[in-house]
Short mmCIF file of C-alpha atoms and ligand atoms in Angstrom, two decimals:
data_model
loop_
_atom_site.label_atom_id
_atom_site.label_comp_id
_atom_site.label_asym_id
_atom_site.label_seq_id
_atom_site.Cartn_x
_atom_site.Cartn_y
_atom_site.Cartn_z
CA MET A 425 21.89 6.35 15.44
CA VAL A 426 19.86 4.41 12.91
CA THR A 427 20.50 4.22 9.18
CA ARG A 428 18.27 3.41 6.24
CA GLU A 429 20.47 0.43 5.46
CA GLU A 430 19.99 -1.01 8.94
CA ILE A 431 16.22 -0.62 8.64
CA GLU A 432 16.24 -2.15 5.19
CA SER A 433 18.22 -5.15 6.31
CA CYS A 434 15.73 -5.76 9.16
CA ASN A 435 12.90 -5.45 6.62
CA LYS A 436 14.55 -7.94 4.32
CA GLU A 437 14.42 -10.65 6.95
CA GLN A 438 10.69 -10.15 7.36
CA MET A 439 9.84 -9.61 3.73
CA ASP A 440 8.49 -13.07 2.78
CA GLN A 441 6.13 -13.21 5.66
CA HIS A 442 5.06 -9.62 5.10
CA GLN A 443 4.34 -10.20 1.42
CA ARG A 444 2.10 -13.18 2.19
CA ARG A 445 0.12 -11.25 4.77
CA TYR A 446 -0.10 -8.16 2.63
CA ASP A 447 -1.42 -10.05 -0.42
CA GLN A 448 -4.09 -11.61 1.73
CA THR A 449 -5.14 -8.28 3.29
CA VAL A 450 -5.49 -6.39 0.01
CA SER A 451 -7.02 -9.24 -1.99
CA GLY A 452 -10.57 -7.93 -1.54
CA MET A 453 -9.77 -4.21 -1.49
CA ALA A 454 -10.81 -1.97 -4.35
CA ASP A 455 -7.93 0.50 -4.27
CA PRO A 456 -5.14 -0.41 -1.83
CA TYR A 457 -2.78 2.14 -3.42
CA GLU A 458 -5.08 5.01 -2.56
CA LEU A 459 -5.25 3.73 1.02
CA ILE A 460 -1.49 3.47 1.17
CA ARG A 461 -1.15 7.00 -0.18
CA LYS A 462 -3.40 8.35 2.57
CA ILE A 463 -1.62 6.36 5.26
CA ILE A 464 1.74 7.66 4.07
CA SER A 465 0.69 11.31 4.20
CA PHE A 466 -0.85 11.05 7.67
CA GLN A 467 1.60 12.42 10.25
CA VAL A 468 1.28 12.58 14.02
CA ALA A 469 3.25 15.09 16.08
CA ILE A 470 5.25 13.98 19.11
CA PRO A 471 5.14 16.22 22.18
CA SER A 472 8.49 17.32 23.52
CA TRP A 473 7.42 16.31 27.05
CA ALA A 474 6.71 12.69 26.21
CA LEU A 475 10.26 11.62 25.45
CA GLY A 476 11.25 11.01 29.04
CA THR A 477 9.93 8.75 31.75
CA GLY A 478 6.98 10.36 33.50
CA GLY A 479 5.68 9.99 37.00
CA THR A 480 2.54 10.28 39.04
CA ARG A 481 1.77 12.40 42.08
CA PHE A 482 3.28 9.52 44.06
CA GLY A 483 6.63 10.05 42.45
CA ARG A 484 8.70 8.92 39.55
CA PHE A 485 10.62 5.72 39.06
CA ARG A 486 13.87 5.76 37.13
CA GLY A 487 13.65 5.07 33.43
CA ARG A 488 16.09 2.84 31.58
CA GLY A 489 18.34 5.80 30.83
CA GLY A 490 19.52 7.50 27.67
CA GLU A 491 16.76 10.08 27.95
CA PRO A 492 17.17 13.35 26.06
CA GLY A 493 18.71 16.01 28.26
CA THR A 494 18.36 18.88 25.80
CA LEU A 495 15.88 20.09 23.22
CA GLY A 496 18.35 19.06 20.52
CA GLN A 497 18.35 15.50 21.87
CA LYS A 498 14.57 15.49 21.99
CA ILE A 499 14.51 16.39 18.32
CA GLU A 500 16.97 13.57 17.70
CA ASP A 501 14.59 11.19 19.48
CA VAL A 502 11.67 12.29 17.31
CA GLY A 503 14.01 11.87 14.33
CA LEU A 504 14.60 8.28 15.45
CA LEU A 505 10.90 7.59 15.69
CA HIS A 506 10.36 9.16 12.30
CA ALA A 507 13.15 7.12 10.73
CA LEU A 508 11.45 3.97 12.03
CA ASN A 509 7.88 4.82 10.98
CA GLN A 510 7.95 7.89 8.68
CA SER A 511 4.69 8.88 10.40
CA SER A 512 5.92 11.19 13.14
CA GLY A 513 7.53 14.03 11.27
CA ALA A 514 6.63 16.80 13.73
CA ILE A 515 7.38 17.90 17.27
CA SER A 516 5.16 19.97 19.55
CA LEU A 517 7.03 22.10 22.09
CA HIS A 518 5.96 22.98 25.59
CA ILE A 519 7.16 26.39 26.70
CA PRO A 520 9.01 26.92 29.02
CA TRP A 521 9.98 23.24 29.39
CA ASP A 522 11.58 23.31 25.96
CA THR A 523 12.30 26.90 25.05
CA PRO A 524 14.88 26.96 22.25
CA THR A 525 17.86 29.13 23.05
CA ASP A 526 19.04 29.19 19.45
CA ALA A 527 16.07 28.86 17.10
CA LYS A 528 18.18 28.77 13.96
CA SER A 529 20.27 25.76 14.92
CA ILE A 530 17.20 23.96 16.28
CA ILE A 531 15.39 24.48 12.98
CA GLU A 532 18.41 23.16 11.09
CA LEU A 533 18.66 20.12 13.32
CA ALA A 534 14.94 19.38 12.88
CA ALA A 535 15.08 19.86 9.11
CA LYS A 536 17.95 17.36 8.90
CA GLN A 537 15.68 14.73 10.46
CA GLY A 538 12.65 15.72 8.38
CA ILE A 539 10.90 17.17 11.43
CA VAL A 540 8.68 20.28 11.43
CA PHE A 541 7.32 22.24 14.39
CA ASP A 542 3.71 21.60 15.24
CA ALA A 543 1.59 23.58 17.74
CA VAL A 544 3.40 25.35 20.55
CA ASN A 545 1.96 24.84 24.04
CA SER A 546 1.85 27.41 26.80
CA ASN A 547 2.17 26.45 30.43
CA THR A 548 0.36 28.39 33.12
CA PHE A 549 -0.43 25.31 35.17
CA GLN A 550 2.84 25.38 37.11
CA ASP A 551 5.00 27.97 38.77
CA GLN A 552 8.44 28.26 37.24
CA PRO A 553 11.58 29.14 39.21
CA GLY A 554 11.83 32.89 39.51
CA GLN A 555 8.23 33.48 38.49
CA VAL A 556 6.88 36.63 40.16
CA LEU A 557 3.27 35.65 40.79
CA SER A 558 1.79 32.21 41.48
CA TYR A 559 -0.79 30.29 39.47
CA LYS A 560 -1.94 28.42 42.56
CA PHE A 561 -5.43 29.86 42.19
CA GLY A 562 -5.53 29.90 38.45
CA SER A 563 -4.01 31.90 35.62
CA LEU A 564 -6.37 33.56 33.12
CA GLN A 565 -9.29 33.19 35.55
CA HIS A 566 -7.41 34.67 38.51
CA THR A 567 -9.06 37.22 40.78
CA ASP A 568 -5.86 39.33 40.66
CA ARG A 569 -5.44 41.19 37.39
CA ARG A 570 -1.64 41.06 37.70
CA VAL A 571 -1.66 37.27 37.60
CA ARG A 572 -3.95 37.37 34.57
CA ARG A 573 -1.55 39.82 32.92
CA GLN A 574 1.40 37.51 33.56
CA ALA A 575 -0.47 34.56 32.01
CA ILE A 576 -1.53 36.59 28.96
CA ASP A 577 2.03 37.81 28.42
CA HIS A 578 3.35 34.27 28.68
CA ASN A 579 0.98 33.08 25.94
CA ILE A 580 1.95 35.99 23.70
CA GLU A 581 5.61 35.11 24.28
CA VAL A 582 4.89 31.47 23.34
CA ILE A 583 3.41 32.63 20.02
CA ARG A 584 6.62 34.59 19.41
CA VAL A 585 8.75 31.51 20.12
CA GLY A 586 6.57 29.47 17.79
CA GLN A 587 6.84 32.04 15.01
CA ALA A 588 10.62 31.82 15.10
CA LEU A 589 10.35 28.06 14.56
CA GLY A 590 7.68 28.03 11.88
CA SER A 591 4.84 26.75 14.07
CA LYS A 592 1.37 27.72 12.94
CA SER A 593 -0.71 27.15 16.05
CA LEU A 594 -0.93 27.73 19.78
CA THR A 595 -2.52 25.21 22.14
CA VAL A 596 -3.85 26.66 25.35
CA TRP A 597 -4.59 24.16 28.05
CA LEU A 598 -5.60 25.78 31.33
CA SER A 599 -5.70 23.94 34.61
CA ASP A 600 -7.81 26.80 35.99
CA GLY A 601 -10.77 25.86 38.12
CA SER A 602 -11.54 25.22 41.74
CA CYS A 603 -11.16 22.43 44.25
CA PHE A 604 -14.06 23.27 46.56
CA PRO A 605 -17.59 24.58 46.27
CA GLY A 606 -17.74 28.30 46.95
CA GLN A 607 -14.09 28.86 46.03
CA LEU A 608 -14.88 30.46 42.69
CA ASN A 609 -17.45 32.68 41.09
CA PHE A 610 -17.99 30.61 37.93
CA ARG A 611 -19.23 33.53 35.84
CA LYS A 612 -16.36 35.83 36.75
CA ALA A 613 -13.84 33.06 36.23
CA TRP A 614 -15.27 32.41 32.77
CA GLN A 615 -15.30 36.10 31.88
CA HIS A 616 -11.75 36.72 33.05
CA THR A 617 -10.61 33.71 31.10
CA PHE A 618 -12.43 34.90 28.02
CA GLU A 619 -10.93 38.39 28.29
CA GLY A 620 -7.46 36.89 28.51
CA LEU A 621 -8.02 34.53 25.60
CA LYS A 622 -9.36 37.46 23.59
CA GLU A 623 -6.19 39.44 24.13
CA ILE A 624 -4.00 36.46 23.24
CA TYR A 625 -6.14 35.80 20.18
CA SER A 626 -5.75 39.39 19.04
CA THR A 627 -1.98 38.91 18.77
CA LEU A 628 -2.28 35.71 16.74
CA PRO A 629 -0.62 35.92 13.31
CA LYS A 630 -3.19 35.76 10.52
CA ASP A 631 -2.11 32.31 9.32
CA TRP A 632 -2.18 30.79 12.83
CA LYS A 633 -4.81 28.79 14.69
CA MET A 634 -5.51 28.81 18.38
CA PHE A 635 -6.66 25.62 20.09
CA ILE A 636 -8.62 25.66 23.32
CA GLU A 637 -8.15 22.34 25.07
CA TYR A 638 -10.63 21.17 27.70
CA LYS A 639 -10.28 18.74 30.54
CA ALA A 640 -12.95 17.31 32.82
CA PHE A 641 -10.94 17.32 36.04
CA GLU A 642 -7.42 17.45 37.46
CA PRO A 643 -5.59 19.27 38.88
CA ASN A 644 -8.78 20.97 39.99
CA PHE A 645 -11.36 18.54 41.26
CA TYR A 646 -14.53 20.52 41.82
CA SER A 647 -14.70 22.69 38.69
CA MET A 648 -12.60 23.29 35.62
CA THR A 649 -12.95 26.61 33.83
CA VAL A 650 -12.50 24.89 30.47
CA GLY A 651 -13.99 21.58 31.58
CA ASP A 652 -15.77 20.19 28.56
CA TRP A 653 -16.28 20.64 24.86
CA GLY A 654 -19.26 22.94 25.41
CA GLN A 655 -17.17 25.43 27.33
CA SER A 656 -14.29 25.19 24.89
CA TYR A 657 -16.68 25.62 21.98
CA LEU A 658 -18.17 28.69 23.62
CA TYR A 659 -14.76 30.32 23.96
CA ALA A 660 -13.72 29.29 20.45
CA SER A 661 -16.88 30.48 18.77
CA LYS A 662 -16.84 33.83 20.58
CA LEU A 663 -13.16 34.33 19.76
CA GLY A 664 -13.49 33.93 16.02
CA SER A 665 -12.58 31.87 13.00
CA GLN A 666 -8.97 31.21 14.00
CA ALA A 667 -10.00 29.61 17.30
CA TYR A 668 -10.86 25.92 17.58
CA THR A 669 -11.63 23.28 20.15
CA LEU A 670 -8.97 20.67 20.84
CA VAL A 671 -10.06 17.21 21.92
CA ASP A 672 -7.72 15.24 24.17
CA LEU A 673 -9.03 11.69 24.44
CA GLY A 674 -8.10 11.35 28.09
CA HIS A 675 -9.96 14.46 29.18
CA HIS A 676 -13.41 12.97 29.48
CA PHE A 677 -15.39 11.14 32.08
CA PRO A 678 -15.44 7.37 31.61
CA GLY A 679 -18.04 6.24 29.09
CA GLU A 680 -18.43 9.60 27.36
CA ASN A 681 -19.33 9.42 23.68
CA ILE A 682 -16.25 11.12 22.26
CA GLU A 683 -17.05 10.12 18.67
CA GLN A 684 -20.26 12.12 18.81
CA ILE A 685 -18.43 15.16 20.17
CA VAL A 686 -15.96 14.89 17.31
CA SER A 687 -18.69 14.64 14.74
CA LEU A 688 -20.54 17.72 15.95
CA LEU A 689 -17.42 19.84 16.30
CA LEU A 690 -16.47 18.94 12.74
CA MET A 691 -19.97 19.85 11.60
CA GLU A 692 -19.47 23.30 13.12
CA LYS A 693 -15.95 23.57 11.64
CA LYS A 694 -14.61 24.00 15.14
CA LEU A 695 -12.47 20.92 15.61
CA GLY A 696 -8.86 22.02 15.22
CA GLY A 697 -6.67 19.60 17.08
CA PHE A 698 -6.44 16.23 18.63
CA HIS A 699 -4.42 14.72 21.47
CA PHE A 700 -4.24 10.94 21.39
CA ASN A 701 -3.88 8.68 24.39
CA ASP A 702 -5.99 6.07 26.12
CA SER A 703 -7.45 5.84 29.57
CA LYS A 704 -9.50 3.46 31.64
CA TYR A 705 -10.70 5.43 34.65
CA GLY A 706 -9.55 8.98 34.06
CA ASP A 707 -6.77 10.88 32.41
CA ASP A 708 -3.88 8.53 32.85
CA ASP A 709 -2.34 9.23 29.44
CA LEU A 710 -1.89 5.56 28.58
CA THR A 711 -0.59 4.25 25.26
CA VAL A 712 -3.01 4.98 22.42
CA GLY A 713 -5.23 1.99 21.70
CA SER A 714 -4.01 0.00 24.69
CA ILE A 715 -7.34 -0.05 26.54
CA ASN A 716 -10.11 0.62 24.08
CA PRO A 717 -9.08 0.27 20.43
CA TYR A 718 -12.72 -0.01 19.32
CA GLN A 719 -13.45 3.45 20.69
CA LEU A 720 -10.39 4.77 18.88
CA PHE A 721 -11.70 3.25 15.66
CA LEU A 722 -15.18 4.73 16.20
CA ILE A 723 -13.61 8.14 16.72
CA PHE A 724 -11.57 7.80 13.54
CA ASN A 725 -14.67 6.65 11.74
CA GLU A 726 -16.34 9.97 12.62
CA LEU A 727 -13.19 11.94 11.86
CA VAL A 728 -12.88 10.48 8.38
CA GLU A 729 -16.60 10.78 7.68
CA GLY A 730 -16.78 14.36 8.94
CA MET A 731 -13.59 15.51 7.26
CA ASP A 732 -14.55 13.96 3.93
CA HIS A 733 -17.93 15.61 4.20
CA GLN A 734 -16.19 19.01 4.39
CA ALA A 735 -13.56 18.03 1.81
CA MET A 736 -10.85 18.52 4.43
CA ASP A 737 -7.32 17.20 4.00
CA HIS A 738 -6.92 14.42 6.59
CA HIS A 739 -3.37 15.40 7.34
CA LYS A 740 -3.10 19.16 6.86
CA ASP A 741 -6.43 20.37 8.18
CA MET A 742 -6.09 19.00 11.69
CA ALA A 743 -3.31 19.13 14.29
CA TRP A 744 -2.72 15.50 15.31
CA MET A 745 -0.59 14.87 18.34
CA ILE A 746 0.13 12.17 20.89
CA ASP A 747 -0.24 13.32 24.47
CA ALA A 748 0.85 10.62 26.83
CA SER A 749 3.06 9.97 29.79
CA HIS A 750 5.07 6.79 30.22
CA ASN A 751 5.64 5.67 33.75
CA VAL A 752 6.59 2.05 33.27
CA LYS A 753 7.47 1.72 29.59
CA ASP A 754 10.36 2.93 27.49
CA PRO A 755 9.03 6.27 26.16
CA LEU A 756 10.25 5.65 22.61
CA GLU A 757 8.73 2.17 22.50
CA ASP A 758 5.49 3.54 23.89
CA LEU A 759 5.41 6.27 21.25
CA LEU A 760 6.04 3.77 18.47
CA GLN A 761 3.13 1.70 19.74
CA SER A 762 0.92 4.78 19.94
CA VAL A 763 1.67 5.89 16.39
CA GLU A 764 1.04 2.35 15.16
CA ALA A 765 -2.33 2.23 16.95
CA ILE A 766 -3.32 5.55 15.37
CA MET A 767 -2.37 4.41 11.89
CA ILE A 768 -4.29 1.14 12.34
CA ALA A 769 -7.45 2.91 13.50
CA TYR A 770 -7.11 5.44 10.68
CA ALA A 771 -6.71 2.68 8.08
CA GLN A 772 -9.70 0.81 9.49
CA ALA A 773 -11.80 3.96 9.27
CA LEU A 774 -10.70 4.40 5.65
CA ILE A 775 -12.03 0.98 4.69
CA VAL A 776 -15.53 1.42 6.18
CA ASP A 777 -18.04 0.82 3.42
CA ARG A 778 -19.58 4.30 3.61
CA LYS A 779 -22.25 3.78 0.96
CA ALA A 780 -23.49 0.58 2.56
CA LEU A 781 -23.43 2.23 5.98
CA GLU A 782 -25.42 5.21 4.76
CA SER A 783 -28.03 2.99 3.22
CA ALA A 784 -28.25 0.84 6.38
CA GLN A 785 -28.73 4.03 8.39
CA ASN A 786 -31.40 5.34 6.04
CA ASN A 787 -33.23 2.02 6.29
CA ASN A 788 -32.83 1.92 10.05
CA ASP A 789 -31.13 -1.42 9.63
CA VAL A 790 -29.37 -1.32 12.97
CA GLY A 791 -27.96 -4.82 12.74
CA LEU A 792 -26.42 -4.24 9.34
CA ALA A 793 -24.93 -0.89 10.38
CA GLN A 794 -23.15 -2.63 13.24
CA GLU A 795 -21.93 -5.40 10.94
CA ILE A 796 -20.47 -2.85 8.53
CA LEU A 797 -18.55 -0.98 11.20
CA GLN A 798 -17.28 -4.12 12.85
CA ALA A 799 -16.26 -5.65 9.54
CA ALA A 800 -13.83 -2.75 9.12
CA PHE A 801 -12.68 -2.87 12.74
CA ARG A 802 -12.04 -6.60 12.59
CA THR A 803 -10.01 -6.40 9.41
CA ASP A 804 -6.35 -6.87 10.13
CA VAL A 805 -4.94 -3.79 8.39
CA ARG A 806 -1.49 -4.13 9.95
CA PRO A 807 0.10 -5.41 6.70
CA LEU A 808 -1.32 -2.39 4.87
CA VAL A 809 0.14 0.03 7.40
CA ALA A 810 3.44 -1.88 7.32
CA GLU A 811 3.51 -1.70 3.52
CA ALA A 812 2.97 2.07 3.64
CA ARG A 813 5.97 2.31 5.95
CA ARG A 814 8.11 0.03 3.80
CA ARG A 815 7.45 2.17 0.75
CA THR A 816 8.80 5.25 2.50
CA GLY A 817 11.93 3.50 3.71
CA ALA A 818 10.65 2.97 7.25
CA ALA A 819 10.51 -0.26 9.22
CA LEU A 820 7.97 -3.01 8.61
CA HIS A 821 7.95 -3.49 12.39
CA PRO A 822 9.11 -0.31 14.14
CA LEU A 823 9.13 -1.69 17.68
CA GLY A 824 10.89 -4.92 16.70
CA THR A 825 13.46 -2.94 14.72
CA PHE A 826 14.00 -0.54 17.64
CA ARG A 827 14.84 -3.55 19.80
CA LYS A 828 16.82 -5.43 17.20
CA LEU A 829 19.03 -2.42 16.49
CA LYS A 830 19.46 -1.89 20.25
CA ILE A 831 18.61 1.78 19.93
CA ARG A 832 17.93 2.33 23.63
CA GLU A 833 21.23 0.68 24.53
CA LYS A 834 23.03 2.99 22.12
CA LEU A 835 21.29 6.04 23.58
CA ILE A 836 22.35 4.99 27.07
CA GLN A 837 25.93 4.65 25.86
CA VAL A 838 25.93 8.16 24.43
CA ARG A 839 23.84 10.01 26.99
CA GLY A 840 24.35 7.98 30.14
CA SER A 841 21.77 6.45 32.40
CA ASP A 842 21.04 9.35 34.71
CA VAL A 843 19.67 12.13 32.50
CA VAL A 844 16.07 13.07 33.20
CA ALA A 845 14.13 14.73 30.40
CA THR A 846 12.07 17.82 31.18
CA GLY A 847 8.35 17.37 31.14
CA LEU A 848 5.78 15.59 33.23
C1 LIG B 409 -2.52 18.32 30.21
C2 LIG B 409 -3.00 18.54 28.78
C3 LIG B 409 -2.05 19.28 27.93
C4 LIG B 409 -0.63 18.87 28.16
C5 LIG B 409 -0.30 18.82 29.63
C6 LIG B 409 1.13 18.37 29.86
O1 LIG B 409 -3.29 17.34 30.85
O2 LIG B 409 -3.30 17.29 28.21
O3 LIG B 409 -2.36 19.09 26.58
O4 LIG B 409 0.15 19.83 27.55
O5 LIG B 409 -1.17 17.94 30.27
MN1 LIG B 410 -3.50 17.25 26.00
MN1 LIG B 411 -3.84 15.53 29.50
#
């Protein structure tokens, strides 16, 4: 669908302008090559459910078409993104939305595109056709032990699916909770959930991690059984060293200090995974960096600081994923924008003058500390990120190249305009 030559020829047209901007950006930087090296190795997984047009509880509008109708086509889509940016070399599957029927051929297809399998995600927040018992009143928290059993078995099955693909982690996001006061005994709900997680955890292969994702509200609106980082941390720390908290940016109340949460979880070695998106009022899974890029930068600032403090590998020691839903934009364009926003915030965090910041903090020089952070945030690092892409054979401008090469039009030609991808 897109070749290296096509990308290169688009790059060629933009090369003069790029070179000028790049020279200017790196002129004052001590070691731009080290920055470029880090940017190149940073990879963000794409969730299998984000490749189609999403909807809201008020319905779903048609997308432009050409959406992936099969898991194979979803992998092709991630391959397209990866060809354009060389930064999204992984896919995260949601089971049962994207259960592979033939693991071997799926692995081969992914390998051809340079794609690996990131965390597998279980789904006990919906009833599936033919499912025996309903999750209407929760899954692992349920008052009926048979429903709990069904949810535990599903998670164990998801681990098995992931093992066949080479995944190394399971993400458990539970929608369990209650909609009205009095509906739930909080303590029993917590204990049931913990018992279930414990059983799932006990089947985890030794080289796997388990991520407990929290969410402040929705679909339950009065209480969530894994509602905040404190609850997630409690489960994860009681479970053991293979269990971690997963932070999804959209799962907080407006105004929450997510960067502080990140910092403390890293301190406790309990931050395992990350779901990127943006939101203004609640979890609306908007394009990363579209509403509050400064917050994204502040979060990355803590991530880099905390990971460096523990000598963690920025890429390998954390599961990075986009978790978004696209109601009005082309999903592939939206994902390209999200990855770009992540790489920009990451690069900005890398150029924070850490020594100067530490000394400003020690001297309680509040004004200077702010200046230092904002100096990094206000640096236009886009040419640096573009250069990292160029060096790996990707596009200087992924979105522009996607449009120029008419990739969506080609997908519509091949797949038609009526296919609807599984997912949200
Ligand atoms: C949830 C949560 C999970 C995601 C589902 C689709 O809000 O963010 O990570 O798998 O949505
Ligand atoms: Mn999520
Ligand atoms: Mn979410």
